[in-house]
PDB file of C-alpha atoms in Angstrom:
ATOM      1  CA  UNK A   1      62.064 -81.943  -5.911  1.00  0.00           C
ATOM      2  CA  UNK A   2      59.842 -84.088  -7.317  1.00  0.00           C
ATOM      3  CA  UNK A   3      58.219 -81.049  -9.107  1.00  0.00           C
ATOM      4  CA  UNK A   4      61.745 -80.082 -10.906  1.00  0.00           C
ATOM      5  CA  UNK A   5      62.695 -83.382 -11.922  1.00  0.00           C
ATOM      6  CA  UNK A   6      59.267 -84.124 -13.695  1.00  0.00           C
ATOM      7  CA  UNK A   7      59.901 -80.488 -15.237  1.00  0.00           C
ATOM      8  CA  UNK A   8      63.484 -81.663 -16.343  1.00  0.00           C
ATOM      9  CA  UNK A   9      62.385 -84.599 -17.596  1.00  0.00           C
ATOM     10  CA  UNK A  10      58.985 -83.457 -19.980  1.00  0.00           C
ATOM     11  CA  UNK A  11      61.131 -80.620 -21.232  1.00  0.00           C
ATOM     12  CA  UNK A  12      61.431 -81.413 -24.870  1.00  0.00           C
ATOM     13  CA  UNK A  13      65.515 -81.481 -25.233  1.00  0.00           C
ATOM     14  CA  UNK A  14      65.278 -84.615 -22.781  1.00  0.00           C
ATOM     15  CA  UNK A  15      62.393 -86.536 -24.416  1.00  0.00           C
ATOM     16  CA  UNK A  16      64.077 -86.392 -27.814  1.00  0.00           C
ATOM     17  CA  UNK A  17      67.462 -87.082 -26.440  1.00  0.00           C
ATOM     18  CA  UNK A  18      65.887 -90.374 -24.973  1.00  0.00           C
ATOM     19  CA  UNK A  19      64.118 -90.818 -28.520  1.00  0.00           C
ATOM     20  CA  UNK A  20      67.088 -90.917 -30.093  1.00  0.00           C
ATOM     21  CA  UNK A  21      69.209 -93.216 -28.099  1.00  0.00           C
ATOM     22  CA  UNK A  22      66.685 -95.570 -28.247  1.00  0.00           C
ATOM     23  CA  UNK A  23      66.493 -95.545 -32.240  1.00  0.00           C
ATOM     24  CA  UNK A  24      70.496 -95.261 -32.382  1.00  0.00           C
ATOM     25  CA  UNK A  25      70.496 -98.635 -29.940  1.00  0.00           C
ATOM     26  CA  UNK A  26      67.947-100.815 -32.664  1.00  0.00           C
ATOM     27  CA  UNK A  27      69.271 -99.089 -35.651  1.00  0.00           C
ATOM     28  CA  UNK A  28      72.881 -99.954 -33.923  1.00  0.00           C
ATOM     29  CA  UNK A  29      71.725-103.856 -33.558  1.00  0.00           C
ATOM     30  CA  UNK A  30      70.007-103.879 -37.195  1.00  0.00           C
ATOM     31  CA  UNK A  31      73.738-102.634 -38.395  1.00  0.00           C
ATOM     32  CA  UNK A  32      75.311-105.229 -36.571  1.00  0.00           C
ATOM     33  CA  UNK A  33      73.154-107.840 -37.689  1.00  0.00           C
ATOM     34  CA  UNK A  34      73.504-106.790 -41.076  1.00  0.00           C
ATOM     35  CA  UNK A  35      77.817-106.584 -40.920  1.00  0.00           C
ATOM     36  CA  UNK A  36      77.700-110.036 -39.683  1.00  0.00           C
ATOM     37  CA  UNK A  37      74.565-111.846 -41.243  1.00  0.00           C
ATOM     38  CA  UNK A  38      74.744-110.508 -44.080  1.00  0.00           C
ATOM     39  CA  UNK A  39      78.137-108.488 -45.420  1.00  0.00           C
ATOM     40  CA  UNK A  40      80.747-110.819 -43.867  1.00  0.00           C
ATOM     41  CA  UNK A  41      79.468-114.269 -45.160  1.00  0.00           C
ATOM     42  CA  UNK A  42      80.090-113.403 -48.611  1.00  0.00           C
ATOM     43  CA  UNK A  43      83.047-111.825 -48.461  1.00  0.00           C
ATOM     44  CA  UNK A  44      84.513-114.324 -46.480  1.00  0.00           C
ATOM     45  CA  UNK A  45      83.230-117.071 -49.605  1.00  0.00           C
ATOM     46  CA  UNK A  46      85.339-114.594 -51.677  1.00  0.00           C
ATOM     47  CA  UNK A  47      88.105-114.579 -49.475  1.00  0.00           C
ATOM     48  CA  UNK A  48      88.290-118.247 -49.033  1.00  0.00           C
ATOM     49  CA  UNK A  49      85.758-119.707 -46.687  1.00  0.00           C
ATOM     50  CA  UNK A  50      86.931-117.334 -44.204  1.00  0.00           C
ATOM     51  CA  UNK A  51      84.704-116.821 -41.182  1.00  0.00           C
ATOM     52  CA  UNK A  52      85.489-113.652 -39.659  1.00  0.00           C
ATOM     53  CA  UNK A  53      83.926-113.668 -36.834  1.00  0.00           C
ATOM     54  CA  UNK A  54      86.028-116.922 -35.811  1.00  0.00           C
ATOM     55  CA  UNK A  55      89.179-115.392 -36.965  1.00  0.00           C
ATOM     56  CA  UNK A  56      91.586-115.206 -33.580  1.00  0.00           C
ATOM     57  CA  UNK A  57      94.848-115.675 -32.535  1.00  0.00           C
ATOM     58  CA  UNK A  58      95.689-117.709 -29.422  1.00  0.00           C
ATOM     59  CA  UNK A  59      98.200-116.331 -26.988  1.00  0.00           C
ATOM     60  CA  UNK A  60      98.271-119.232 -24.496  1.00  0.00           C
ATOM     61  CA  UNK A  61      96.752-122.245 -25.252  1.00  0.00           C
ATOM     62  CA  UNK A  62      94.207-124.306 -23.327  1.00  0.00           C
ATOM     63  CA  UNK A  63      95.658-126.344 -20.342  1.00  0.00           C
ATOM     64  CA  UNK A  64      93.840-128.209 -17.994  1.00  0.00           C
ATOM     65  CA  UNK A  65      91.084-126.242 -16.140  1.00  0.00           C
ATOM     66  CA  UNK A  66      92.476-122.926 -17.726  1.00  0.00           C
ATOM     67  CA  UNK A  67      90.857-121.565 -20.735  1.00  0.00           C
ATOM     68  CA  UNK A  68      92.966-120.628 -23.525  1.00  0.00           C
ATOM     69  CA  UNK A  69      93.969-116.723 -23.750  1.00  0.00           C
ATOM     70  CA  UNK A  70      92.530-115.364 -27.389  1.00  0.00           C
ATOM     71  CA  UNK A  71      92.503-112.401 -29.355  1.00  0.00           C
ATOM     72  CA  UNK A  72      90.050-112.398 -31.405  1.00  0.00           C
ATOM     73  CA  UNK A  73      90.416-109.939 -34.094  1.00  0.00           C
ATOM     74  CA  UNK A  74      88.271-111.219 -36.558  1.00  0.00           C
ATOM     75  CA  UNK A  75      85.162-109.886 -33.795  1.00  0.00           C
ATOM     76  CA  UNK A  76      87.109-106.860 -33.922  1.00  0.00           C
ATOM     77  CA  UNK A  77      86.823-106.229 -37.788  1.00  0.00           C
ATOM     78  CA  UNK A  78      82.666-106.972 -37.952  1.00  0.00           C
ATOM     79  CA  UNK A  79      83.079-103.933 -35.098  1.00  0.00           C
ATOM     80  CA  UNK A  80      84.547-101.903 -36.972  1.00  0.00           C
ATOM     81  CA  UNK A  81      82.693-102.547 -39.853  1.00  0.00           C
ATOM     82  CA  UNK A  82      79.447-101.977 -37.746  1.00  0.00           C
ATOM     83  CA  UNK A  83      80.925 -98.178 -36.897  1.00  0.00           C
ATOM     84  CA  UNK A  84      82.206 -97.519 -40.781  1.00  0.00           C
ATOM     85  CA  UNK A  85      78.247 -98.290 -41.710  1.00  0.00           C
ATOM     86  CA  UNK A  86      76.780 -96.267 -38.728  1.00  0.00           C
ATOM     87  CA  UNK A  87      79.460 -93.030 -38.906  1.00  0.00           C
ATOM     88  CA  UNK A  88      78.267 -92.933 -42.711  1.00  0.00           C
ATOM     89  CA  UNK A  89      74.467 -93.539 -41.871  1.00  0.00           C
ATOM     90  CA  UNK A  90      75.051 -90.848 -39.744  1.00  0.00           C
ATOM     91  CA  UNK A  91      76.496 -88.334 -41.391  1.00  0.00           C
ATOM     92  CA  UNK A  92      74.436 -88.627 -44.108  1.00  0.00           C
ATOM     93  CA  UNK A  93      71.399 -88.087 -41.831  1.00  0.00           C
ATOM     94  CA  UNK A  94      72.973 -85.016 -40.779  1.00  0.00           C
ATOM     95  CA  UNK A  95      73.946 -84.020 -44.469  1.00  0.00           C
ATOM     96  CA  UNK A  96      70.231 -84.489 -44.944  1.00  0.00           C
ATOM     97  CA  UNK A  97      68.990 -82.530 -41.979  1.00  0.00           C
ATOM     98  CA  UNK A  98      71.814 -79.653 -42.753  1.00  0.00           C
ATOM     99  CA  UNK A  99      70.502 -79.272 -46.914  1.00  0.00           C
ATOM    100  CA  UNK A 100      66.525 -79.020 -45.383  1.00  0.00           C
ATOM    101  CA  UNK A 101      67.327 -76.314 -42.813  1.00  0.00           C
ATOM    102  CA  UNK A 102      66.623 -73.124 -44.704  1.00  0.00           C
ATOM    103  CA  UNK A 103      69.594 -70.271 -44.679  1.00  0.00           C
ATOM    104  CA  UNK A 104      69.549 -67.635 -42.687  1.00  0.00           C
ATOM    105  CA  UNK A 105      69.314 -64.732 -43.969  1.00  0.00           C
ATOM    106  CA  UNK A 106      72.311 -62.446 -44.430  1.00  0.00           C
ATOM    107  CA  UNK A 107      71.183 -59.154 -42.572  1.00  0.00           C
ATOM    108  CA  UNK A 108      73.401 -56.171 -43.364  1.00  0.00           C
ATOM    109  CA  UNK A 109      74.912 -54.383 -40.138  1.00  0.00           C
ATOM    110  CA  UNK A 110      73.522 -50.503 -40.430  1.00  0.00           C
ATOM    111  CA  UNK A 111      76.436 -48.105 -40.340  1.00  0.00           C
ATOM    112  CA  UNK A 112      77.129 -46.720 -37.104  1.00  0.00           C
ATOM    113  CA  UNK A 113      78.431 -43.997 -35.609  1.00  0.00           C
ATOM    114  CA  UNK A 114      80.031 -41.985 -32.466  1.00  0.00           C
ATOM    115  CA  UNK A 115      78.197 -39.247 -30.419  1.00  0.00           C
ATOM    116  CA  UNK A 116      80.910 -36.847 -30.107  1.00  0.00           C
ATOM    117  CA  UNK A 117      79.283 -35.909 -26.713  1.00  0.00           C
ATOM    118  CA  UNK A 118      78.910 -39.705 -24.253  1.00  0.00           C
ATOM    119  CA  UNK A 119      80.768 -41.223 -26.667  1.00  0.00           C
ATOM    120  CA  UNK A 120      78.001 -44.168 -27.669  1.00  0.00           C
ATOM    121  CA  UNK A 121      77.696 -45.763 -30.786  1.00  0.00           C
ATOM    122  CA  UNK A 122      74.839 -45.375 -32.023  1.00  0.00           C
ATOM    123  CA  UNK A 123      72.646 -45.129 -35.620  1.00  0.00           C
ATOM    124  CA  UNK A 124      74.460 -43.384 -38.441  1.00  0.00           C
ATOM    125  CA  UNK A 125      71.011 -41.683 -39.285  1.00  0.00           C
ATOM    126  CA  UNK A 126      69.899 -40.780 -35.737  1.00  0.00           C
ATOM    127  CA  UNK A 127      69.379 -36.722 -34.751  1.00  0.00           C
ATOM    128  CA  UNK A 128      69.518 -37.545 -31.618  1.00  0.00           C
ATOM    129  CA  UNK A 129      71.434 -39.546 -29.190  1.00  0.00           C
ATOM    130  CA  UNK A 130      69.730 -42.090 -27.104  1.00  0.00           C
ATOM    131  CA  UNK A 131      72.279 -42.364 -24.504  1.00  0.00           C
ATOM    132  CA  UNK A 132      72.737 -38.583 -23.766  1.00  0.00           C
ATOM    133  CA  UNK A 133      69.577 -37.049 -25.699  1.00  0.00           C
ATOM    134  CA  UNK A 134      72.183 -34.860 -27.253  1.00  0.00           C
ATOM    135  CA  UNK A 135      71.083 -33.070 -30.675  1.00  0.00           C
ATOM    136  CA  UNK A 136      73.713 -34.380 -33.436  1.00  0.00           C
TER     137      UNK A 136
END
């Protein structure tokens, strides 16, 4: 068993999977960092001295022991912006990786026909059939 999973796990699908989702996590934290470091502080100047990330809205307020029920949205929209910025990173890595790939070549299909004998499809310019060995 211990065999197999050492095979499953040095195969090369699995290593680059694990390559990747690694990268995706730090390039997913640089994003993040960037959304709300970087892009939401001056927008929210623009907007007003907005902070978005404090933006909520309280559903029950703060009494006694209890903490105060909160939605806050204004986490919600530096999430979102976060996924807008990695979709499109992402896409245009595939873009990228789609244009480099080279196309396959179109390979015409030879014409075909029927031995009138086993019935087989077979090579429009064969003499013989493969199938049956009959003489066409």
């Amino acid at each position: 068993m211990l065999q197999e999973f050492k095979a499953f796990i040095m195969r090369g699908n699995v290593v680059d999977l694990a390559v990747g989702i690694v990268i995706g996590a730090a390039f997913g934290k640089i994003v993040s960092s960037f959304v709300s470091d970087i892009l939401m502080p001056p927008i929210g100047v623009a907007m007003g001295q907005v902070d978005f990330s404090a933006l909520s809205y309280t559903l029950i307020e703060k009494t006694g022991d209890k903490a105060a029920v909160v939605v806050g949205y204004g986490k919600f929209i530096n999430t979102l912006i976060d996924f807008i910025i990695i979709g499109f990173a992402i896409f245009m890595v595939v873009k990228m990786v789609n244009k480099m790939q080279r196309p396959q070549p179109i390979v015409a299909e030879e014409p075909k026909k029927e031995c009138p004998f086993c019935v087989t499809s077979i090579s429009a310019k064969a003499k013989r059939c493969p199938a049956c060995t009959s003489e066409l």
